[in-house]
Coordinates of C-alpha atoms and ligand atoms in Angstrom, one line a residue:
M1 CA -0.3 6.1 6.7
A2 CA 1.2 7.6 3.5
I3 CA -0.8 7.0 0.3
Q4 CA 0.7 8.2 -2.9
W5 CA -1.2 9.1 -6.0
F6 CA -1.0 11.5 -8.9
P7 CA -2.0 15.1 -8.2
G8 CA -1.6 16.1 -11.9
H9 CA -4.4 13.9 -13.1
M10 CA -6.5 14.6 -10.1
N11 CA -6.3 18.3 -10.7
K12 CA -7.6 17.8 -14.2
A13 CA -10.5 15.7 -13.0
K14 CA -11.3 18.3 -10.3
K15 CA -11.4 21.0 -13.0
A16 CA -13.7 18.9 -15.1
V17 CA -16.2 18.5 -12.2
A18 CA -16.0 22.2 -11.3
E19 CA -16.8 23.2 -14.9
R20 CA -19.7 20.7 -15.3
V21 CA -21.3 21.2 -11.9
K22 CA -22.7 24.6 -12.8
D23 CA -25.5 23.3 -14.8
I24 CA -26.2 20.1 -12.9
D25 CA -29.4 19.4 -11.0
V26 CA -28.4 16.4 -8.9
V27 CA -24.9 15.1 -7.9
I28 CA -24.8 11.4 -7.4
E29 CA -21.9 10.2 -5.3
M30 CA -21.3 6.5 -5.4
L31 CA -20.0 5.3 -2.1
D32 CA -18.6 2.0 -1.0
A33 CA -21.3 0.6 1.3
R34 CA -18.5 -1.1 3.4
L35 CA -16.9 2.3 4.1
P36 CA -19.4 5.1 3.2
A37 CA -17.7 8.0 4.9
S38 CA -14.2 6.9 4.1
S39 CA -15.1 6.6 0.4
A40 CA -16.8 10.1 0.3
N41 CA -14.6 12.6 -1.5
P42 CA -14.3 15.8 0.5
M43 CA -13.2 17.6 -2.7
I44 CA -16.5 16.6 -4.4
A45 CA -18.4 17.8 -1.3
Q46 CA -16.7 21.2 -1.6
L47 CA -17.2 21.5 -5.3
T48 CA -20.9 20.5 -5.2
R49 CA -22.0 22.2 -2.0
G50 CA -25.7 23.2 -2.1
K51 CA -26.6 20.8 -4.9
P52 CA -29.2 18.1 -4.3
A53 CA -27.3 14.9 -3.6
L54 CA -28.0 11.3 -4.1
K55 CA -25.7 8.9 -2.2
I56 CA -25.5 5.4 -3.7
L57 CA -24.2 2.9 -1.2
N58 CA -22.9 0.5 -3.7
K59 CA -21.6 -3.1 -3.3
Q60 CA -24.2 -3.5 -0.6
D61 CA -24.0 -7.3 -1.2
L62 CA -20.6 -7.1 0.5
A63 CA -21.6 -4.8 3.4
D64 CA -23.3 -5.5 6.7
P65 CA -27.0 -5.0 5.9
Q66 CA -27.9 -3.5 9.3
R67 CA -25.1 -0.9 9.0
T68 CA -26.1 -0.1 5.5
R69 CA -29.6 0.8 6.8
Q70 CA -28.0 3.0 9.5
W71 CA -26.0 4.8 6.8
I72 CA -29.0 5.3 4.5
D73 CA -31.0 6.8 7.4
Y74 CA -28.0 9.0 8.3
Y75 CA -27.8 10.4 4.8
K76 CA -31.5 10.8 4.4
G77 CA -31.4 12.9 7.6
K78 CA -29.4 15.5 5.7
S79 CA -31.1 18.3 3.8
H80 CA -31.6 17.9 0.0
T81 CA -30.1 14.4 0.3
Q82 CA -31.4 11.0 -0.8
A83 CA -29.7 7.7 -0.3
I84 CA -30.2 4.2 -1.7
G85 CA -28.4 0.9 -1.4
L86 CA -27.3 -0.9 -4.6
D87 CA -25.3 -3.7 -6.0
A88 CA -24.5 -5.2 -9.3
G89 CA -27.3 -7.8 -8.8
E90 CA -30.0 -5.1 -8.9
R91 CA -32.5 -5.9 -11.7
S92 CA -33.5 -2.3 -12.6
P93 CA -30.8 0.0 -11.3
A94 CA -31.8 2.8 -13.8
K95 CA -35.3 3.0 -12.4
K96 CA -34.1 3.1 -8.8
L97 CA -31.6 5.8 -9.6
I98 CA -34.0 7.9 -11.7
D99 CA -36.8 7.7 -9.1
A100 CA -34.4 8.8 -6.3
C101 CA -33.3 11.8 -8.5
L102 CA -36.8 12.8 -9.4
D103 CA -37.7 12.7 -5.7
L104 CA -35.0 15.4 -5.2
V105 CA -35.9 17.5 -8.2
P106 CA -39.5 16.8 -9.1
N107 CA -39.9 19.7 -11.6
R108 CA -37.4 18.3 -14.1
G109 CA -37.2 15.1 -16.1
S110 CA -39.0 16.0 -19.3
V111 CA -37.6 16.2 -22.8
D112 CA -37.5 20.0 -22.7
R113 CA -36.5 20.2 -19.1
P114 CA -34.1 17.3 -18.7
L115 CA -32.8 16.2 -15.3
R116 CA -29.1 16.7 -15.5
V117 CA -27.1 14.5 -13.2
L118 CA -23.4 14.2 -12.4
I119 CA -22.1 10.9 -11.2
C120 CA -18.9 10.6 -9.3
G121 CA -17.1 8.2 -7.1
I122 CA -13.7 6.8 -6.1
P123 CA -11.9 4.4 -8.4
N124 CA -13.2 0.8 -8.2
V125 CA -16.5 1.7 -6.4
G126 CA -18.4 0.1 -9.3
K127 CA -19.3 3.1 -11.4
S128 CA -18.5 1.5 -14.8
T129 CA -20.4 -1.7 -13.8
L130 CA -23.5 0.3 -12.9
I131 CA -23.4 2.5 -16.0
N132 CA -22.8 -0.6 -18.3
S133 CA -25.8 -2.4 -16.7
M134 CA -28.0 0.7 -17.1
T135 CA -27.1 1.3 -20.7
G136 CA -26.9 -2.3 -21.7
R137 CA -23.7 -1.7 -23.5
R138 CA -20.0 -1.6 -22.6
V139 CA -19.1 2.0 -21.8
A140 CA -15.4 2.6 -21.8
K141 CA -13.9 3.0 -18.3
A142 CA -13.2 6.6 -17.4
G143 CA -9.9 5.5 -15.8
N144 CA -8.4 2.3 -14.4
E145 CA -5.7 3.5 -12.1
P146 CA -6.5 5.7 -9.1
G147 CA -6.4 9.3 -10.1
V148 CA -6.2 8.7 -13.9
T149 CA -8.7 10.7 -15.9
K150 CA -10.0 10.6 -19.4
G151 CA -12.8 12.5 -21.1
E152 CA -16.1 13.1 -19.5
Q153 CA -19.1 11.4 -21.1
R154 CA -22.8 12.2 -21.4
I155 CA -25.2 9.2 -21.2
I156 CA -28.9 9.6 -22.1
L157 CA -30.4 7.2 -19.6
A158 CA -34.0 7.9 -20.5
D159 CA -36.0 10.6 -22.1
G160 CA -35.3 13.7 -20.0
F161 CA -32.6 12.1 -18.0
W162 CA -28.9 12.9 -18.7
L163 CA -26.1 11.4 -16.8
F164 CA -22.6 13.0 -16.9
D165 CA -19.9 10.6 -16.0
T166 CA -16.7 11.7 -14.3
P167 CA -13.4 9.9 -13.9
G168 CA -12.8 8.0 -10.6
M169 CA -11.1 10.4 -8.3
L170 CA -9.2 10.4 -5.0
W171 CA -8.1 13.5 -3.1
P172 CA -4.7 14.8 -2.0
K173 CA -4.8 14.7 1.7
I174 CA -6.6 12.2 3.9
I175 CA -7.3 13.8 7.3
V176 CA -9.1 10.9 9.0
E177 CA -6.4 8.2 9.4
Q178 CA -8.9 5.3 9.8
G179 CA -10.5 6.5 6.5
G180 CA -7.1 6.0 4.7
Y181 CA -6.8 2.5 6.0
N182 CA -10.4 1.7 5.1
L183 CA -10.0 3.0 1.6
A184 CA -6.8 1.0 1.2
A185 CA -8.5 -2.2 2.5
S186 CA -11.3 -1.7 0.0
G187 CA -9.0 -1.8 -3.0
A188 CA -9.5 1.8 -4.0
V189 CA -5.8 2.6 -3.6
G190 CA -3.3 1.1 -6.0
R191 CA -1.1 -1.7 -4.5
N192 CA 2.1 0.3 -5.0
A193 CA 0.8 3.2 -3.0
M194 CA 0.4 1.5 0.3
D195 CA 1.9 -1.0 2.8
E196 CA -0.3 -4.1 2.6
E197 CA 0.8 -5.5 6.0
E198 CA 0.0 -2.2 7.8
V199 CA -3.4 -2.1 6.1
A200 CA -4.2 -5.7 6.9
L201 CA -3.2 -5.2 10.6
E202 CA -5.5 -2.2 10.9
L203 CA -8.3 -4.2 9.2
L204 CA -7.8 -7.1 11.6
A205 CA -7.8 -4.9 14.6
Y206 CA -11.3 -3.7 13.6
L207 CA -12.6 -7.1 12.6
G208 CA -11.3 -8.6 15.8
Q209 CA -13.5 -6.2 17.7
H210 CA -16.6 -6.1 15.6
Y211 CA -16.6 -9.3 13.4
A212 CA -14.7 -11.8 15.6
K213 CA -17.1 -14.6 14.9
E214 CA -16.8 -14.2 11.1
L215 CA -13.0 -14.1 11.4
A216 CA -12.9 -17.2 13.6
T217 CA -15.1 -19.1 11.2
R218 CA -13.3 -18.1 8.0
Y219 CA -9.8 -19.0 9.3
G220 CA -10.8 -21.8 11.7
L221 CA -9.3 -19.9 14.6
K222 CA -9.6 -21.7 17.9
E223 CA -8.2 -18.8 19.9
D224 CA -10.4 -16.1 21.6
V225 CA -10.2 -13.7 18.6
E226 CA -11.3 -10.6 20.6
T227 CA -8.3 -10.9 23.0
L228 CA -5.6 -11.2 20.2
R229 CA -3.5 -8.3 19.2
D230 CA -3.6 -7.5 15.4
E231 CA -0.1 -9.0 14.9
E232 CA -1.1 -12.2 16.7
L233 CA -4.2 -12.4 14.6
L234 CA -2.3 -12.0 11.3
E235 CA 0.2 -14.6 12.5
A236 CA -2.5 -17.1 13.4
I237 CA -4.2 -16.6 10.0
G238 CA -0.8 -17.0 8.2
R239 CA -0.2 -20.3 10.1
R240 CA -3.7 -21.6 9.4
R241 CA -3.2 -20.8 5.7
G242 CA 0.3 -22.2 5.4
A243 CA 1.9 -18.8 4.6
M244 CA 5.2 -19.7 6.1
L245 CA 8.9 -18.8 5.7
G246 CA 11.7 -21.0 6.7
G247 CA 12.3 -21.8 10.4
G248 CA 8.6 -21.9 11.3
R249 CA 8.2 -18.1 10.8
V250 CA 5.0 -16.7 9.3
N251 CA 5.2 -14.9 6.0
M252 CA 3.3 -11.8 7.2
Q253 CA 3.2 -10.2 3.8
K254 CA 1.6 -13.3 2.3
A255 CA -0.8 -13.5 5.2
A256 CA -1.7 -9.8 4.7
E257 CA -2.5 -10.4 1.0
I258 CA -4.7 -13.4 2.0
V259 CA -6.7 -11.2 4.4
L260 CA -7.1 -8.3 2.0
T261 CA -8.1 -10.5 -0.9
D262 CA -10.7 -12.3 1.3
F263 CA -12.1 -9.1 2.6
R264 CA -12.4 -7.5 -0.8
A265 CA -14.2 -10.6 -2.2
G266 CA -16.6 -10.7 0.8
A267 CA -15.2 -14.1 1.8
I268 CA -15.0 -13.2 5.5
G269 CA -18.6 -12.1 5.6
R270 CA -20.7 -9.1 5.0
I271 CA -18.7 -6.4 6.7
T272 CA -18.9 -2.6 7.1
L273 CA -15.8 -0.9 8.6
E274 CA -17.5 2.2 10.1
T275 CA -20.7 3.4 11.5
P276 CA -21.9 7.1 11.5
D277 CA -21.2 7.4 15.2
E278 CA -17.7 6.0 14.8
W279 CA -17.0 8.2 11.9
R280 CA -18.0 11.3 13.9
V281 CA -15.6 10.4 16.7
W282 CA -12.7 9.7 14.3
E283 CA -13.4 12.9 12.4
E284 CA -13.4 15.0 15.6
E285 CA -10.2 13.3 16.9
S286 CA -8.5 13.8 13.5
K287 CA -9.5 17.5 13.4
A288 CA -8.2 18.0 16.9
R289 CA -4.9 16.3 16.0
E290 CA -4.6 18.4 12.8
A291 CA -5.3 21.6 14.8
Q292 CA -2.6 20.6 17.4
R293 CA -0.1 19.9 14.5
I294 CA -0.8 23.3 13.1
K295 CA -0.4 25.0 16.5
E296 CA 2.9 23.2 17.2
R297 CA 4.2 24.2 13.8
E298 CA 3.1 27.8 14.5
D299 CA 4.7 27.8 18.0
L300 CA 7.9 26.5 16.5
K301 CA 7.9 29.2 13.9
N302 CA 7.3 31.9 16.6
E303 CA 10.1 30.5 18.7
R304 CA 12.5 30.6 15.8
E305 CA 11.5 34.1 15.0
H306 CA 11.9 35.1 18.7
K307 CA 15.4 33.6 18.8
R308 CA 16.3 35.3 15.5
R309 CA 15.2 38.7 16.9
L310 CA 17.2 38.2 20.1
A311 CA 20.3 37.3 18.1
E312 CA 19.8 40.3 15.9
A313 CA 19.3 42.6 19.0
G314 CA 22.5 41.1 20.5
R315 CA 24.5 41.9 17.3
N316 CA 23.1 45.5 17.1
S317 CA 24.1 46.2 20.7
H318 CA 27.8 45.4 20.0
Ligands
G4P401 P1 -15.1 1.8 -11.3 O1 -15.7 2.0 -12.7 O2 -15.9 2.5 -10.3 O3 -13.7 1.9 -11.2 O4 -15.4 0.2 -10.9 P2 -15.8 -1.0 -11.7 O5 -17.2 -0.9 -12.2 O6 -14.8 -1.3 -12.7 O7 -15.9 -2.1 -10.6 C1 -14.7 -2.4 -9.9 C2 -14.8 -3.9 -9.3 O8 -15.9 -4.0 -8.4 C3 -15.1 -4.9 -10.4 O9 -14.4 -6.1 -10.0 C4 -16.6 -5.1 -10.4 O10 -16.9 -6.4 -10.9 C5 -16.8 -5.0 -8.9 N1 -18.2 -4.6 -8.6 C6 -18.9 -3.6 -9.1 N2 -20.1 -3.4 -8.5 C7 -20.1 -4.4 -7.6 C8 -21.1 -4.8 -6.7 O11 -22.2 -4.2 -6.5 N3 -20.8 -5.8 -5.8 C9 -19.6 -6.5 -5.9 N4 -19.4 -7.5 -5.1 N5 -18.7 -6.1 -6.8 C10 -18.9 -5.1 -7.6 P3 -13.0 -6.5 -10.6 O12 -12.7 -7.8 -9.9 O13 -12.1 -5.4 -10.6 O14 -13.3 -6.8 -12.1 P4 -14.2 -8.0 -12.8 O15 -13.6 -9.2 -12.2 O16 -15.6 -7.8 -12.4 O17 -13.9 -7.8 -14.2

């Protein structure tokens, strides 16, 4: 699926992170608990390699609690990495965050040796909401539209704890296809940059397999949801919701909007679109596909070169 955003702004944000990261003790990455791996920015991973990391699985109120636990264990199993689940209903988010950072870097956190923390995350992951609730005031949003960047800000969260905010950032090339769909389903990608029907169909294909009961309940589906193809599911939902065109046809675009809006609001249930095991398989498959694509391109280039040489040799022999 093609997703389009704005590389100019993104490059600026990337530069800002690269500059700041040099004197940072912990990198906090806010992830969407419904799609932890899909919402992890590979560019951030590259820029912050080797730094102690705290993964915040945010919006856990919308995610499948059992899967959130799986993901937290998965991240905690990595070296120099801590992970916590969070949502906007948390009473003392600052304490939770500071404790997790101090656990990673215990020798900092005093006035003369402050703990310097960088916080990043994709647009819409809930970073402004979290910062506002920790500071008790309205901090200006770093950027509203995916990829848009404004100035970096430093927030003194407590004595000896400095938080550097970065603009919400996406990355130029999504390798894992399912990751692109999951990001789009979550609302991280602007509406104009994706095909909503395609995204809703992919979402339904997954929900039909893993959250069939929730789907059936939400939309009053009598059919055996697991056996329906994604188009049939979308059509059935459209019919139930009265998203109709003339002649008894379902308005698939409208049905897609209903499904995406419901998913984003948590109206279908607490759902997580990937597990660590699934992600590993998707990633391996995508890497193999990418390697195959590169090889085919290379073969084609060699073939052209070969033909060119033959033609040249033919011309020279005349
Ligand atoms: P950002 O700075 O990372 O771009 O995200 P922001 O805080 O603006 O949050 C994006 C949307 O996600 C907001 O909803 C916000 O209310 C919602 N949100 C943030 N944290 C949580 C959470 O833990 N759980 C849930 N369920 N939602 C969360 P919005 O509809 O775009 O705005 P608004 O209606 O709140 O104004």
